[in-house]
Structure formats: structure tokens, C-alpha cells
Amino acid sequence: MKLEVDRERCVGAGMCVLTAPGVFEQDEEDGRVRLLDPEPAEIGDAVQLCPAAAITANA
């Protein structure tokens, strides 16, 4: 699975970081998502839990 994040769309809710902390982190300056691992083995419900739909997953 390949992940992409849209930092402009991100609202900084942090659900992705709580769900998959090894895959995502929040930028200390603006609170927006940063992708640490674009091809993780597991992300749980991070895509579905993102309130801004800023994360996309492609097979």
C-alpha cells in the first residue's frame, strides 16, 4: 500500500498520529501531518479517521 498526504487539506486533528505513530507525525510548527513511511505494512483506520480526508491509500 502506498500512502499520500495532502498537508494543505490537513486540519491537524492528529487522529493519524494516534492511530499509526510510526507512519505519521505532526509538524511541531503548524500541527499538520507529516508522512514518515509512505509504504507501511499497517495503518489501522488512519485513512477513515482523518476528519479532513487528507490521507489517501493506493494499492
PDB file of C-alpha atoms in Angstrom:
ATOM      1  CA  MET A   1       0.000   0.000   0.000  1.00  0.00           C
ATOM      2  CA  LYS A   2       1.259   3.487  -0.863  1.00  0.00           C
ATOM      3  CA  LEU A   3       0.158   6.492   1.168  1.00  0.00           C
ATOM      4  CA  GLU A   4      -0.074  10.136   0.235  1.00  0.00           C
ATOM      5  CA  VAL A   5      -0.963  13.079   2.453  1.00  0.00           C
ATOM      6  CA  ASP A   6      -2.314  16.484   1.488  1.00  0.00           C
ATOM      7  CA  ARG A   7      -0.764  18.874   4.004  1.00  0.00           C
ATOM      8  CA  GLU A   8      -2.871  21.765   2.688  1.00  0.00           C
ATOM      9  CA  ARG A   9      -6.045  19.841   3.464  1.00  0.00           C
ATOM     10  CA  CYS A  10      -4.881  18.649   6.908  1.00  0.00           C
ATOM     11  CA  VAL A  11      -6.543  20.337   9.903  1.00  0.00           C
ATOM     12  CA  GLY A  12      -4.102  18.964  12.490  1.00  0.00           C
ATOM     13  CA  ALA A  13      -6.585  16.767  14.377  1.00  0.00           C
ATOM     14  CA  GLY A  14      -3.870  14.157  14.983  1.00  0.00           C
ATOM     15  CA  MET A  15      -6.034  11.069  14.528  1.00  0.00           C
ATOM     16  CA  CYS A  16      -3.486   9.613  12.104  1.00  0.00           C
ATOM     17  CA  VAL A  17      -0.661  10.024  14.611  1.00  0.00           C
ATOM     18  CA  LEU A  18      -2.713   8.397  17.365  1.00  0.00           C
ATOM     19  CA  THR A  19      -3.679   5.517  15.077  1.00  0.00           C
ATOM     20  CA  ALA A  20      -0.300   4.899  13.399  1.00  0.00           C
ATOM     21  CA  PRO A  21       2.500   6.777  15.201  1.00  0.00           C
ATOM     22  CA  GLY A  22       5.283   5.058  13.244  1.00  0.00           C
ATOM     23  CA  VAL A  23       3.759   6.161   9.962  1.00  0.00           C
ATOM     24  CA  PHE A  24       2.674   9.727  10.726  1.00  0.00           C
ATOM     25  CA  GLU A  25       3.782  12.611  12.919  1.00  0.00           C
ATOM     26  CA  GLN A  26       2.557  16.149  13.450  1.00  0.00           C
ATOM     27  CA  ASP A  27       4.722  19.064  12.407  1.00  0.00           C
ATOM     28  CA  GLU A  28       5.769  20.980  15.520  1.00  0.00           C
ATOM     29  CA  GLU A  29       5.361  24.344  13.778  1.00  0.00           C
ATOM     30  CA  ASP A  30       1.951  24.077  12.131  1.00  0.00           C
ATOM     31  CA  GLY A  31       0.445  20.858  13.572  1.00  0.00           C
ATOM     32  CA  ARG A  32      -0.146  19.338  10.154  1.00  0.00           C
ATOM     33  CA  VAL A  33       0.551  15.733   9.258  1.00  0.00           C
ATOM     34  CA  ARG A  34       3.958  14.556   8.098  1.00  0.00           C
ATOM     35  CA  LEU A  35       4.330  11.185   6.435  1.00  0.00           C
ATOM     36  CA  LEU A  36       7.188   9.128   7.901  1.00  0.00           C
ATOM     37  CA  ASP A  37       6.635   5.885   5.962  1.00  0.00           C
ATOM     38  CA  PRO A  38       4.942   6.124   2.529  1.00  0.00           C
ATOM     39  CA  GLU A  39       4.637   2.321   2.206  1.00  0.00           C
ATOM     40  CA  PRO A  40       3.763   0.953   5.664  1.00  0.00           C
ATOM     41  CA  ALA A  41       2.699  -2.596   6.394  1.00  0.00           C
ATOM     42  CA  GLU A  42      -0.209  -1.429   8.590  1.00  0.00           C
ATOM     43  CA  ILE A  43      -2.035   1.857   9.218  1.00  0.00           C
ATOM     44  CA  GLY A  44      -5.139   0.740  11.069  1.00  0.00           C
ATOM     45  CA  ASP A  45      -8.073   3.089  10.499  1.00  0.00           C
ATOM     46  CA  ALA A  46      -5.960   6.213   9.914  1.00  0.00           C
ATOM     47  CA  VAL A  47      -7.415   6.931   6.461  1.00  0.00           C
ATOM     48  CA  GLN A  48     -11.031   6.581   7.626  1.00  0.00           C
ATOM     49  CA  LEU A  49     -10.472   8.545  10.851  1.00  0.00           C
ATOM     50  CA  CYS A  50      -8.960  11.610   9.186  1.00  0.00           C
ATOM     51  CA  PRO A  51     -11.652  14.322   9.509  1.00  0.00           C
ATOM     52  CA  ALA A  52     -10.228  16.291   6.568  1.00  0.00           C
ATOM     53  CA  ALA A  53      -9.749  13.298   4.243  1.00  0.00           C
ATOM     54  CA  ALA A  54      -6.110  14.380   3.869  1.00  0.00           C
ATOM     55  CA  ILE A  55      -4.737  10.814   3.625  1.00  0.00           C
ATOM     56  CA  THR A  56      -5.130   8.576   0.602  1.00  0.00           C
ATOM     57  CA  ALA A  57      -4.054   4.962   0.233  1.00  0.00           C
ATOM     58  CA  ASN A  58      -3.410   3.274  -3.107  1.00  0.00           C
ATOM     59  CA  ALA A  59      -2.848  -0.440  -3.580  1.00  0.00           C
TER      60      ALA A  59
END
